[in-house]
């Protein structure tokens, strides 16, 4: 699991004690941050590694460790997309319109990125799950 500093600092005090996220304790976690230190990491959430750059994320992606998932981390997601480091998007669409908020995608001027819908579902509460592969 990959997170930016802000998401790590929001999730790490809460998720280790939550039953819904018990499996995350076993999962290696990576935090992309230029400011966090080892002393800032919680000790009750399993293996956590600090990555200092997108180059380190790219190196992690080339390993045989399996898929990398990202929770939250809007700024990190934008940087990963701009660096062409995302292979698949799992997007949850809530039936709610907000007037403002964080952008999922950056405003960087770049070529069109095509996506292919590979999975979708709609739940009774109107929530939609859409899974897209990045077409290269």
Tab-separated table of N, CA, C and O in Angstrom:
chain	number	residue	atom	x	y	z
A	1	UNK	N	0.848	-1.168	0.000
A	1	UNK	CA	0.000	0.000	0.000
A	1	UNK	C	0.892	1.229	0.000
A	1	UNK	O	1.855	1.301	0.765
A	2	UNK	N	0.565	2.178	-0.849
A	2	UNK	CA	1.338	3.402	-1.012
A	2	UNK	C	0.483	4.578	-0.582
A	2	UNK	O	-0.700	4.640	-0.915
A	3	UNK	N	1.072	5.489	0.177
A	3	UNK	CA	0.358	6.674	0.649
A	3	UNK	C	1.276	7.874	0.594
A	3	UNK	O	2.489	7.744	0.692
A	4	UNK	N	0.656	9.038	0.504
A	4	UNK	CA	1.388	10.278	0.712
A	4	UNK	C	1.452	10.568	2.204
A	4	UNK	O	0.786	9.914	3.013
A	5	UNK	N	2.235	11.566	2.573
A	5	UNK	CA	2.413	11.912	3.983
A	5	UNK	C	1.098	12.255	4.674
A	5	UNK	O	0.817	11.763	5.774
A	6	UNK	N	0.274	13.084	4.049
A	6	UNK	CA	-0.963	13.533	4.693
A	6	UNK	C	-1.898	12.354	4.957
A	6	UNK	O	-2.458	12.236	6.051
A	7	UNK	N	-2.074	11.479	3.980
A	7	UNK	CA	-2.940	10.311	4.182
A	7	UNK	C	-2.358	9.391	5.246
A	7	UNK	O	-3.090	8.876	6.094
A	8	UNK	N	-1.043	9.185	5.224
A	8	UNK	CA	-0.423	8.351	6.256
A	8	UNK	C	-0.714	8.929	7.638
A	8	UNK	O	-1.090	8.196	8.561
A	9	UNK	N	-0.526	10.227	7.791
A	9	UNK	CA	-0.735	10.840	9.099
A	9	UNK	C	-2.199	10.813	9.522
A	9	UNK	O	-2.493	10.857	10.710
A	10	UNK	N	-3.129	10.706	8.565
A	10	UNK	CA	-4.548	10.575	8.897
A	10	UNK	C	-4.926	9.138	9.225
A	10	UNK	O	-5.671	8.880	10.167
A	11	UNK	N	-4.417	8.183	8.429
A	11	UNK	CA	-4.807	6.779	8.589
A	11	UNK	C	-4.069	6.068	9.725
A	11	UNK	O	-4.651	5.247	10.427
A	12	UNK	N	-2.786	6.324	9.886
A	12	UNK	CA	-1.960	5.518	10.802
A	12	UNK	C	-2.377	5.587	12.268
A	12	UNK	O	-2.194	4.593	12.980
A	13	UNK	N	-2.957	6.666	12.769
A	13	UNK	CA	-3.397	6.633	14.166
A	13	UNK	C	-4.689	5.837	14.366
A	13	UNK	O	-5.019	5.458	15.483
A	14	UNK	N	-5.430	5.562	13.278
A	14	UNK	CA	-6.767	4.973	13.393
A	14	UNK	C	-6.835	3.547	12.849
A	14	UNK	O	-7.346	2.641	13.512
A	15	UNK	N	-6.350	3.329	11.633
A	15	UNK	CA	-6.545	2.048	10.958
A	15	UNK	C	-5.923	0.851	11.678
A	15	UNK	O	-6.505	-0.240	11.630
A	16	UNK	N	-4.773	0.964	12.344
A	16	UNK	CA	-4.214	-0.231	12.987
A	16	UNK	C	-5.150	-0.873	14.007
A	16	UNK	O	-5.115	-2.085	14.206
A	17	UNK	N	-6.024	-0.095	14.630
A	17	UNK	CA	-6.923	-0.628	15.652
A	17	UNK	C	-8.286	-1.030	15.094
A	17	UNK	O	-9.104	-1.605	15.820
A	18	UNK	N	-8.540	-0.765	13.807
A	18	UNK	CA	-9.854	-1.054	13.231
A	18	UNK	C	-9.896	-2.468	12.649
A	18	UNK	O	-9.043	-2.840	11.848
A	19	UNK	N	-10.907	-3.225	13.032
A	19	UNK	CA	-11.077	-4.599	12.545
A	19	UNK	C	-11.223	-4.637	11.025
A	19	UNK	O	-10.726	-5.549	10.363
A	20	UNK	N	-11.922	-3.638	10.441
A	20	UNK	CA	-12.124	-3.597	8.991
A	20	UNK	C	-10.813	-3.537	8.219
A	20	UNK	O	-10.765	-3.907	7.046
A	21	UNK	N	-9.767	-3.042	8.845
A	21	UNK	CA	-8.484	-2.883	8.174
A	21	UNK	C	-7.391	-3.763	8.789
A	21	UNK	O	-6.205	-3.494	8.645
A	22	UNK	N	-7.793	-4.840	9.447
A	22	UNK	CA	-6.833	-5.727	10.115
A	22	UNK	C	-5.820	-6.314	9.138
A	22	UNK	O	-4.643	-6.459	9.474
A	23	UNK	N	-6.247	-6.644	7.918
A	23	UNK	CA	-5.335	-7.227	6.931
A	23	UNK	C	-4.227	-6.263	6.525
A	23	UNK	O	-3.173	-6.682	6.054
A	24	UNK	N	-4.463	-4.969	6.695
A	24	UNK	CA	-3.457	-3.984	6.309
A	24	UNK	C	-2.212	-4.053	7.191
A	24	UNK	O	-1.155	-3.604	6.793
A	25	UNK	N	-2.353	-4.618	8.388
A	25	UNK	CA	-1.180	-4.752	9.262
A	25	UNK	C	-0.129	-5.647	8.620
A	25	UNK	O	1.067	-5.441	8.790
A	26	UNK	N	-0.576	-6.664	7.883
A	26	UNK	CA	0.343	-7.613	7.251
A	26	UNK	C	0.928	-7.087	5.951
A	26	UNK	O	1.960	-7.559	5.486
A	27	UNK	N	0.262	-6.113	5.364
A	27	UNK	CA	0.651	-5.575	4.066
A	27	UNK	C	1.801	-4.571	4.235
A	27	UNK	O	1.743	-3.710	5.108
A	28	UNK	N	2.848	-4.679	3.421
A	28	UNK	CA	3.898	-3.656	3.497
A	28	UNK	C	3.328	-2.300	3.081
A	28	UNK	O	2.544	-2.217	2.138
A	29	UNK	N	3.701	-1.280	3.822
A	29	UNK	CA	3.224	0.066	3.541
A	29	UNK	C	4.402	0.949	3.163
A	29	UNK	O	5.493	0.815	3.717
A	30	UNK	N	4.166	1.852	2.203
A	30	UNK	CA	5.181	2.786	1.728
A	30	UNK	C	4.582	4.182	1.781
A	30	UNK	O	3.460	4.396	1.326
A	31	UNK	N	5.331	5.100	2.348
A	31	UNK	CA	4.891	6.488	2.453
A	31	UNK	C	5.845	7.342	1.633
A	31	UNK	O	7.061	7.306	1.860
A	32	UNK	N	5.303	8.089	0.682
A	32	UNK	CA	6.126	8.983	-0.118
A	32	UNK	C	6.146	10.332	0.591
A	32	UNK	O	5.119	10.990	0.728
A	33	UNK	N	7.328	10.697	1.079
A	33	UNK	CA	7.460	11.942	1.836
A	33	UNK	C	8.906	12.401	1.850
A	33	UNK	O	9.817	11.583	1.972
A	34	UNK	N	9.081	13.694	1.757
A	34	UNK	CA	10.429	14.261	1.903
A	34	UNK	C	10.641	14.781	3.313
A	34	UNK	O	11.753	15.195	3.651
A	35	UNK	N	9.602	14.755	4.143
A	35	UNK	CA	9.718	15.345	5.482
A	35	UNK	C	9.584	14.350	6.627
A	35	UNK	O	10.130	14.593	7.704
A	36	UNK	N	8.859	13.247	6.444
A	36	UNK	CA	8.708	12.274	7.535
A	36	UNK	C	10.043	11.619	7.859
A	36	UNK	O	10.880	11.425	6.976
A	37	UNK	N	10.198	11.254	9.121
A	37	UNK	CA	11.365	10.486	9.548
A	37	UNK	C	10.882	9.160	10.125
A	37	UNK	O	9.682	8.981	10.371
A	38	UNK	N	11.797	8.257	10.365
A	38	UNK	CA	11.440	6.967	10.967
A	38	UNK	C	10.739	7.167	12.310
A	38	UNK	O	9.854	6.399	12.671
A	39	UNK	N	11.116	8.202	13.053
A	39	UNK	CA	10.484	8.482	14.345
A	39	UNK	C	9.024	8.893	14.208
A	39	UNK	O	8.266	8.821	15.180
A	40	UNK	N	8.603	9.331	13.032
A	40	UNK	CA	7.216	9.739	12.796
A	40	UNK	C	6.302	8.556	12.503
A	40	UNK	O	5.078	8.719	12.479
A	41	UNK	N	6.860	7.369	12.260
A	41	UNK	CA	6.060	6.203	11.892
A	41	UNK	C	5.480	5.538	13.130
A	41	UNK	O	6.137	5.447	14.167
A	42	UNK	N	4.230	5.045	13.006
A	42	UNK	CA	3.622	4.310	14.111
A	42	UNK	C	4.255	2.923	14.186
A	42	UNK	O	4.746	2.396	13.184
A	43	UNK	N	4.230	2.336	15.370
A	43	UNK	CA	4.899	1.043	15.572
A	43	UNK	C	3.935	-0.139	15.573
A	43	UNK	O	4.371	-1.280	15.617
A	44	UNK	N	2.629	0.120	15.501
A	44	UNK	CA	1.647	-0.963	15.624
A	44	UNK	C	0.931	-1.279	14.315
A	44	UNK	O	-0.174	-1.805	14.316
A	45	UNK	N	1.573	-0.960	13.181
A	45	UNK	CA	0.890	-1.147	11.902
A	45	UNK	C	1.697	-1.974	10.916
A	45	UNK	O	1.434	-1.996	9.734
A	46	UNK	N	2.695	-2.670	11.387
A	46	UNK	CA	3.489	-3.514	10.509
A	46	UNK	C	4.560	-2.732	9.766
A	46	UNK	O	4.840	-1.568	10.049
A	47	UNK	N	5.147	-3.393	8.786
A	47	UNK	CA	6.265	-2.847	8.017
A	47	UNK	C	5.876	-1.579	7.253
A	47	UNK	O	4.926	-1.581	6.481
A	48	UNK	N	6.604	-0.500	7.484
A	48	UNK	CA	6.378	0.764	6.772
A	48	UNK	C	7.721	1.322	6.337
A	48	UNK	O	8.653	1.410	7.127
A	49	UNK	N	7.804	1.701	5.066
A	49	UNK	CA	9.028	2.238	4.477
A	49	UNK	C	8.749	3.624	3.928
A	49	UNK	O	7.714	3.842	3.288
A	50	UNK	N	9.655	4.539	4.161
A	50	UNK	CA	9.532	5.885	3.614
A	50	UNK	C	10.268	5.934	2.280
A	50	UNK	O	11.432	5.545	2.187
A	51	UNK	N	9.568	6.394	1.246
A	51	UNK	CA	10.175	6.624	-0.069
A	51	UNK	C	10.309	8.131	-0.247
A	51	UNK	O	9.409	8.880	0.093
A	52	UNK	N	11.423	8.581	-0.786
A	52	UNK	CA	11.708	10.011	-0.871
A	52	UNK	C	11.410	10.633	-2.229
A	52	UNK	O	11.436	11.850	-2.374
A	53	UNK	N	11.114	9.807	-3.253
A	53	UNK	CA	10.923	10.371	-4.592
A	53	UNK	C	10.062	9.452	-5.453
A	53	UNK	O	9.875	8.267	-5.135
A	54	UNK	N	9.601	9.994	-6.576
A	54	UNK	CA	8.864	9.174	-7.541
A	54	UNK	C	9.786	8.156	-8.201
A	54	UNK	O	9.334	7.092	-8.622
A	55	UNK	N	11.085	8.455	-8.275
A	55	UNK	CA	12.034	7.464	-8.793
A	55	UNK	C	12.045	6.224	-7.905
A	55	UNK	O	12.138	5.095	-8.407
A	56	UNK	N	11.947	6.414	-6.592
A	56	UNK	CA	11.892	5.270	-5.678
A	56	UNK	C	10.575	4.505	-5.848
A	56	UNK	O	10.543	3.286	-5.730
A	57	UNK	N	9.492	5.214	-6.129
A	57	UNK	CA	8.212	4.544	-6.404
A	57	UNK	C	8.337	3.725	-7.682
A	57	UNK	O	7.895	2.574	-7.743
A	58	UNK	N	8.950	4.291	-8.720
A	58	UNK	CA	9.141	3.571	-9.985
A	58	UNK	C	9.979	2.313	-9.761
A	58	UNK	O	9.687	1.256	-10.324
A	59	UNK	N	11.009	2.410	-8.925
A	59	UNK	CA	11.842	1.238	-8.620
A	59	UNK	C	11.027	0.181	-7.878
A	59	UNK	O	11.143	-1.021	-8.165
A	60	UNK	N	10.182	0.604	-6.946
A	60	UNK	CA	9.310	-0.335	-6.228
A	60	UNK	C	8.362	-1.023	-7.202
A	60	UNK	O	8.154	-2.235	-7.131
A	61	UNK	N	7.834	-0.283	-8.140
A	61	UNK	CA	6.898	-0.839	-9.122
A	61	UNK	C	7.553	-1.927	-9.974
A	61	UNK	O	6.885	-2.867	-10.400
A	62	UNK	N	8.845	-1.814	-10.205
A	62	UNK	CA	9.559	-2.808	-11.026
A	62	UNK	C	9.856	-4.097	-10.264
A	62	UNK	O	10.296	-5.075	-10.860
A	63	UNK	N	9.609	-4.156	-8.971
A	63	UNK	CA	9.867	-5.368	-8.199
A	63	UNK	C	8.733	-6.367	-8.398
A	63	UNK	O	7.702	-6.052	-8.987
A	64	UNK	N	8.903	-7.557	-7.869
A	64	UNK	CA	7.922	-8.643	-8.006
A	64	UNK	C	6.982	-8.723	-6.814
A	64	UNK	O	6.424	-9.771	-6.542
A	65	UNK	N	6.763	-7.623	-6.105
A	65	UNK	CA	5.963	-7.647	-4.888
A	65	UNK	C	4.466	-7.638	-5.075
A	65	UNK	O	3.729	-7.672	-4.119
A	66	UNK	N	3.977	-7.570	-6.297
A	66	UNK	CA	2.541	-7.546	-6.524
A	66	UNK	C	2.046	-6.137	-6.763
A	66	UNK	O	2.822	-5.182	-6.806
A	67	UNK	N	0.722	-5.990	-6.905
A	67	UNK	CA	0.169	-4.671	-7.217
A	67	UNK	C	0.366	-3.687	-6.068
A	67	UNK	O	0.389	-4.071	-4.906
A	68	UNK	N	0.495	-2.432	-6.431
A	68	UNK	CA	0.602	-1.354	-5.454
A	68	UNK	C	-0.745	-0.646	-5.424
A	68	UNK	O	-1.258	-0.241	-6.461
A	69	UNK	N	-1.320	-0.529	-4.233
A	69	UNK	CA	-2.591	0.178	-4.113
A	69	UNK	C	-2.350	1.505	-3.402
A	69	UNK	O	-1.422	1.634	-2.603
A	70	UNK	N	-3.166	2.482	-3.732
A	70	UNK	CA	-3.068	3.795	-3.110
A	70	UNK	C	-4.429	4.158	-2.542
A	70	UNK	O	-5.432	4.064	-3.247
A	71	UNK	N	-4.468	4.541	-1.280
A	71	UNK	CA	-5.695	5.032	-0.648
A	71	UNK	C	-5.536	6.520	-0.410
A	71	UNK	O	-4.517	6.967	0.120
A	72	UNK	N	-6.563	7.287	-0.754
A	72	UNK	CA	-6.494	8.732	-0.526
A	72	UNK	C	-5.365	9.331	-1.342
A	72	UNK	O	-5.179	9.005	-2.507
A	73	UNK	N	-4.597	10.216	-0.730
A	73	UNK	CA	-3.352	10.735	-1.307
A	73	UNK	C	-3.559	11.424	-2.654
A	73	UNK	O	-2.924	11.089	-3.648
A	74	UNK	N	-4.435	12.428	-2.684
A	74	UNK	CA	-4.766	13.121	-3.931
A	74	UNK	C	-3.525	13.679	-4.615
A	74	UNK	O	-3.332	13.488	-5.819
A	75	UNK	N	-2.680	14.379	-3.876
A	75	UNK	CA	-1.471	14.952	-4.474
A	75	UNK	C	-0.538	13.884	-5.016
A	75	UNK	O	0.035	14.031	-6.102
A	76	UNK	N	-0.388	12.790	-4.272
A	76	UNK	CA	0.466	11.690	-4.726
A	76	UNK	C	-0.119	11.063	-5.989
A	76	UNK	O	0.605	10.776	-6.944
A	77	UNK	N	-1.433	10.852	-6.012
A	77	UNK	CA	-2.068	10.284	-7.208
A	77	UNK	C	-1.829	11.149	-8.432
A	77	UNK	O	-1.555	10.637	-9.520
A	78	UNK	N	-1.931	12.445	-8.282
A	78	UNK	CA	-1.677	13.350	-9.401
A	78	UNK	C	-0.237	13.214	-9.885
A	78	UNK	O	0.015	13.129	-11.092
A	79	UNK	N	0.703	13.180	-8.949
A	79	UNK	CA	2.117	13.048	-9.323
A	79	UNK	C	2.387	11.696	-9.990
A	79	UNK	O	3.131	11.617	-10.971
A	80	UNK	N	1.791	10.627	-9.475
A	80	UNK	CA	1.971	9.297	-10.067
A	80	UNK	C	1.410	9.251	-11.487
A	80	UNK	O	2.030	8.687	-12.387
A	81	UNK	N	0.242	9.851	-11.692
A	81	UNK	CA	-0.360	9.873	-13.028
A	81	UNK	C	0.506	10.689	-13.985
A	81	UNK	O	0.745	10.271	-15.121
A	82	UNK	N	0.976	11.840	-13.528
A	82	UNK	CA	1.819	12.682	-14.379
A	82	UNK	C	3.123	11.978	-14.747
A	82	UNK	O	3.674	12.210	-15.821
A	83	UNK	N	3.607	11.094	-13.875
A	83	UNK	CA	4.843	10.342	-14.131
A	83	UNK	C	4.569	9.018	-14.844
A	83	UNK	O	5.477	8.207	-15.018
A	84	UNK	N	3.320	8.771	-15.234
A	84	UNK	CA	2.910	7.547	-15.930
A	84	UNK	C	3.211	6.293	-15.097
A	84	UNK	O	3.660	5.277	-15.609
A	85	UNK	N	2.943	6.376	-13.803
A	85	UNK	CA	3.201	5.251	-12.903
A	85	UNK	C	1.921	4.534	-12.460
A	85	UNK	O	1.971	3.657	-11.611
A	86	UNK	N	0.781	4.885	-13.030
A	86	UNK	CA	-0.474	4.222	-12.673
A	86	UNK	C	-0.903	3.313	-13.814
A	86	UNK	O	-0.935	3.718	-14.974
A	87	UNK	N	-1.215	2.062	-13.481
A	87	UNK	CA	-1.664	1.076	-14.464
A	87	UNK	C	-3.172	0.861	-14.423
A	87	UNK	O	-3.772	0.444	-15.404
A	88	UNK	N	-3.776	1.079	-13.252
A	88	UNK	CA	-5.204	0.784	-13.083
A	88	UNK	C	-5.794	1.740	-12.055
A	88	UNK	O	-5.177	2.016	-11.031
A	89	UNK	N	-6.988	2.223	-12.365
A	89	UNK	CA	-7.741	3.061	-11.432
A	89	UNK	C	-8.940	2.281	-10.911
A	89	UNK	O	-9.686	1.690	-11.690
A	90	UNK	N	-9.124	2.288	-9.598
A	90	UNK	CA	-10.329	1.782	-8.959
A	90	UNK	C	-11.047	3.020	-8.429
A	90	UNK	O	-10.615	3.599	-7.432
A	91	UNK	N	-12.100	3.413	-9.102
A	91	UNK	CA	-12.788	4.649	-8.738
A	91	UNK	C	-14.161	4.341	-8.155
A	91	UNK	O	-14.942	3.594	-8.749
A	92	UNK	N	-14.444	4.929	-7.010
A	92	UNK	CA	-15.770	4.853	-6.418
A	92	UNK	C	-16.455	6.184	-6.675
A	92	UNK	O	-15.909	7.239	-6.354
A	93	UNK	N	-17.637	6.124	-7.271
A	93	UNK	CA	-18.402	7.331	-7.578
A	93	UNK	C	-19.597	7.369	-6.629
A	93	UNK	O	-20.439	6.465	-6.643
A	94	UNK	N	-19.631	8.402	-5.803
A	94	UNK	CA	-20.710	8.569	-4.841
A	94	UNK	C	-21.795	9.446	-5.464
A	94	UNK	O	-21.487	10.421	-6.150
A	95	UNK	N	-23.066	9.120	-5.230
A	95	UNK	CA	-24.157	9.912	-5.805
A	95	UNK	C	-24.342	11.224	-5.033
A	95	UNK	O	-25.320	11.431	-4.320
A	96	UNK	N	-23.355	12.110	-5.165
A	96	UNK	CA	-23.330	13.350	-4.404
A	96	UNK	C	-22.502	14.364	-5.177
A	96	UNK	O	-21.426	14.036	-5.687
A	97	UNK	N	-23.002	15.581	-5.305
A	97	UNK	CA	-22.246	16.633	-5.966
A	97	UNK	C	-21.732	17.611	-4.919
A	97	UNK	O	-22.491	18.064	-4.063
A	98	UNK	N	-20.456	17.903	-5.001
A	98	UNK	CA	-19.847	18.865	-4.096
A	98	UNK	C	-19.467	20.103	-4.892
A	98	UNK	O	-19.087	20.020	-6.057
A	99	UNK	N	-19.520	21.235	-4.265
A	99	UNK	CA	-19.159	22.470	-4.945
A	99	UNK	C	-17.665	22.689	-5.010
A	99	UNK	O	-17.178	23.457	-5.819
A	100	UNK	N	-16.924	22.019	-4.160
A	100	UNK	CA	-15.474	22.197	-4.132
A	100	UNK	C	-14.848	20.945	-3.531
A	100	UNK	O	-15.524	20.085	-2.994
A	101	UNK	N	-13.554	20.871	-3.627
A	101	UNK	CA	-12.842	19.739	-3.050
A	101	UNK	C	-11.545	19.496	-3.777
A	101	UNK	O	-11.184	20.225	-4.705
A	102	UNK	N	-10.837	18.470	-3.358
A	102	UNK	CA	-9.568	18.122	-3.996
A	102	UNK	C	-9.835	17.474	-5.341
A	102	UNK	O	-10.768	16.688	-5.494
A	103	UNK	N	-8.964	17.773	-6.279
A	103	UNK	CA	-9.057	17.165	-7.608
A	103	UNK	C	-8.366	15.806	-7.596
A	103	UNK	O	-7.305	15.661	-7.009
A	104	UNK	N	-8.965	14.840	-8.244
A	104	UNK	CA	-8.335	13.536	-8.386
A	104	UNK	C	-7.224	13.598	-9.433
A	104	UNK	O	-6.164	13.018	-9.263
A	105	UNK	N	-7.460	14.331	-10.513
A	105	UNK	CA	-6.494	14.401	-11.606
A	105	UNK	C	-5.855	15.781	-11.630
A	105	UNK	O	-6.491	16.778	-11.295
A	106	UNK	N	-4.600	15.836	-12.033
A	106	UNK	CA	-3.873	17.100	-12.043
A	106	UNK	C	-4.320	17.976	-13.205
A	106	UNK	O	-4.988	17.526	-14.136
A	107	UNK	N	-3.915	19.203	-13.160
A	107	UNK	CA	-4.221	20.145	-14.234
A	107	UNK	C	-3.040	20.271	-15.195
A	107	UNK	O	-3.024	21.150	-16.047
A	108	UNK	N	-2.069	19.368	-15.080
A	108	UNK	CA	-0.914	19.367	-15.966
A	108	UNK	C	-1.370	19.191	-17.414
A	108	UNK	O	-2.196	18.322	-17.707
A	109	UNK	N	-0.821	20.012	-18.291
A	109	UNK	CA	-1.147	19.911	-19.711
A	109	UNK	C	-0.363	18.732	-20.291
A	109	UNK	O	0.863	18.775	-20.385
A	110	UNK	N	-1.075	17.663	-20.629
A	110	UNK	CA	-0.411	16.474	-21.164
A	110	UNK	C	-1.312	15.813	-22.189
A	110	UNK	O	-2.478	16.174	-22.334
A	111	UNK	N	-0.786	14.823	-22.873
A	111	UNK	CA	-1.557	14.107	-23.885
A	111	UNK	C	-2.733	13.385	-23.237
A	111	UNK	O	-2.705	13.016	-22.058
A	112	UNK	N	-3.755	13.133	-24.031
A	112	UNK	CA	-4.918	12.377	-23.583
A	112	UNK	C	-4.485	10.987	-23.134
A	112	UNK	O	-3.667	10.340	-23.780
A	113	UNK	N	-5.027	10.535	-22.023
A	113	UNK	CA	-4.734	9.189	-21.519
A	113	UNK	C	-5.999	8.356	-21.669
A	113	UNK	O	-7.026	8.675	-21.070
A	114	UNK	N	-5.948	7.312	-22.464
A	114	UNK	CA	-7.114	6.457	-22.668
A	114	UNK	C	-7.199	5.422	-21.553
A	114	UNK	O	-6.186	4.897	-21.091
A	115	UNK	N	-8.428	5.137	-21.158
A	115	UNK	CA	-8.714	4.141	-20.135
A	115	UNK	C	-9.670	3.107	-20.709
A	115	UNK	O	-10.498	3.421	-21.565
A	116	UNK	N	-9.572	1.873	-20.210
A	116	UNK	CA	-10.473	0.801	-20.634
A	116	UNK	C	-11.207	0.288	-19.398
A	116	UNK	O	-10.578	-0.155	-18.434
A	117	UNK	N	-12.534	0.351	-19.415
A	117	UNK	CA	-13.340	-0.155	-18.310
A	117	UNK	C	-13.218	-1.675	-18.268
A	117	UNK	O	-13.533	-2.351	-19.250
A	118	UNK	N	-12.736	-2.226	-17.153
A	118	UNK	CA	-12.552	-3.678	-17.044
A	118	UNK	C	-13.464	-4.305	-15.988
A	118	UNK	O	-13.606	-5.522	-15.942
A	119	UNK	N	-14.075	-3.461	-15.149
A	119	UNK	CA	-14.987	-3.974	-14.121
A	119	UNK	C	-15.855	-2.819	-13.653
A	119	UNK	O	-15.393	-1.676	-13.575
A	120	UNK	N	-17.125	-3.119	-13.358
A	120	UNK	CA	-17.992	-2.089	-12.804
A	120	UNK	C	-19.111	-2.743	-12.020
A	120	UNK	O	-19.462	-3.911	-12.238
A	121	UNK	N	-19.656	-1.987	-11.097
A	121	UNK	CA	-20.773	-2.468	-10.302
A	121	UNK	C	-21.510	-1.250	-9.758
A	121	UNK	O	-20.927	-0.186	-9.604
A	122	UNK	N	-22.787	-1.420	-9.493
A	122	UNK	CA	-23.591	-0.394	-8.851
A	122	UNK	C	-24.234	-1.038	-7.631
A	122	UNK	O	-24.812	-2.123	-7.727
A	123	UNK	N	-24.111	-0.374	-6.498
A	123	UNK	CA	-24.629	-0.920	-5.248
A	123	UNK	C	-25.993	-0.319	-4.930
A	123	UNK	O	-26.393	0.701	-5.498
A	124	UNK	N	-26.725	-0.939	-4.017
A	124	UNK	CA	-28.087	-0.527	-3.679
A	124	UNK	C	-28.163	0.928	-3.224
A	124	UNK	O	-29.167	1.599	-3.439
A	125	UNK	N	-27.103	1.432	-2.633
A	125	UNK	CA	-27.109	2.812	-2.149
A	125	UNK	C	-26.740	3.821	-3.248
A	125	UNK	O	-26.612	5.010	-2.989
A	126	UNK	N	-26.566	3.349	-4.485
A	126	UNK	CA	-26.240	4.226	-5.601
A	126	UNK	C	-24.756	4.397	-5.851
A	126	UNK	O	-24.348	4.954	-6.867
A	127	UNK	N	-23.918	3.908	-4.952
A	127	UNK	CA	-22.470	3.979	-5.125
A	127	UNK	C	-22.064	3.139	-6.338
A	127	UNK	O	-22.574	2.034	-6.526
A	128	UNK	N	-21.183	3.685	-7.155
A	128	UNK	CA	-20.689	2.963	-8.331
A	128	UNK	C	-19.218	2.650	-8.174
A	128	UNK	O	-18.442	3.501	-7.743
A	129	UNK	N	-18.844	1.436	-8.529
A	129	UNK	CA	-17.430	1.059	-8.590
A	129	UNK	C	-17.064	0.905	-10.055
A	129	UNK	O	-17.744	0.205	-10.810
A	130	UNK	N	-15.994	1.586	-10.462
A	130	UNK	CA	-15.504	1.502	-11.827
A	130	UNK	C	-14.007	1.212	-11.780
A	130	UNK	O	-13.267	1.926	-11.100
A	131	UNK	N	-13.596	0.182	-12.481
A	131	UNK	CA	-12.178	-0.176	-12.552
A	131	UNK	C	-11.725	0.013	-13.995
A	131	UNK	O	-12.298	-0.577	-14.916
A	132	UNK	N	-10.709	0.843	-14.171
A	132	UNK	CA	-10.184	1.164	-15.494
A	132	UNK	C	-8.718	0.788	-15.591
A	132	UNK	O	-7.939	1.122	-14.701
A	133	UNK	N	-8.338	0.112	-16.662
A	133	UNK	CA	-6.926	-0.081	-16.982
A	133	UNK	C	-6.460	1.100	-17.821
A	133	UNK	O	-7.193	1.591	-18.681
A	134	UNK	N	-5.234	1.528	-17.583
A	134	UNK	CA	-4.623	2.571	-18.411
A	134	UNK	C	-4.184	1.907	-19.708
A	134	UNK	O	-3.501	0.876	-19.697
A	135	UNK	N	-4.578	2.466	-20.832
A	135	UNK	CA	-4.210	1.934	-22.144
A	135	UNK	C	-2.905	2.584	-22.586
A	135	UNK	O	-2.816	3.806	-22.641
A	136	UNK	N	-1.907	1.763	-22.877
A	136	UNK	CA	-0.613	2.291	-23.334
A	136	UNK	C	-0.342	1.819	-24.725
A	136	UNK	O	-0.731	0.824	-25.180
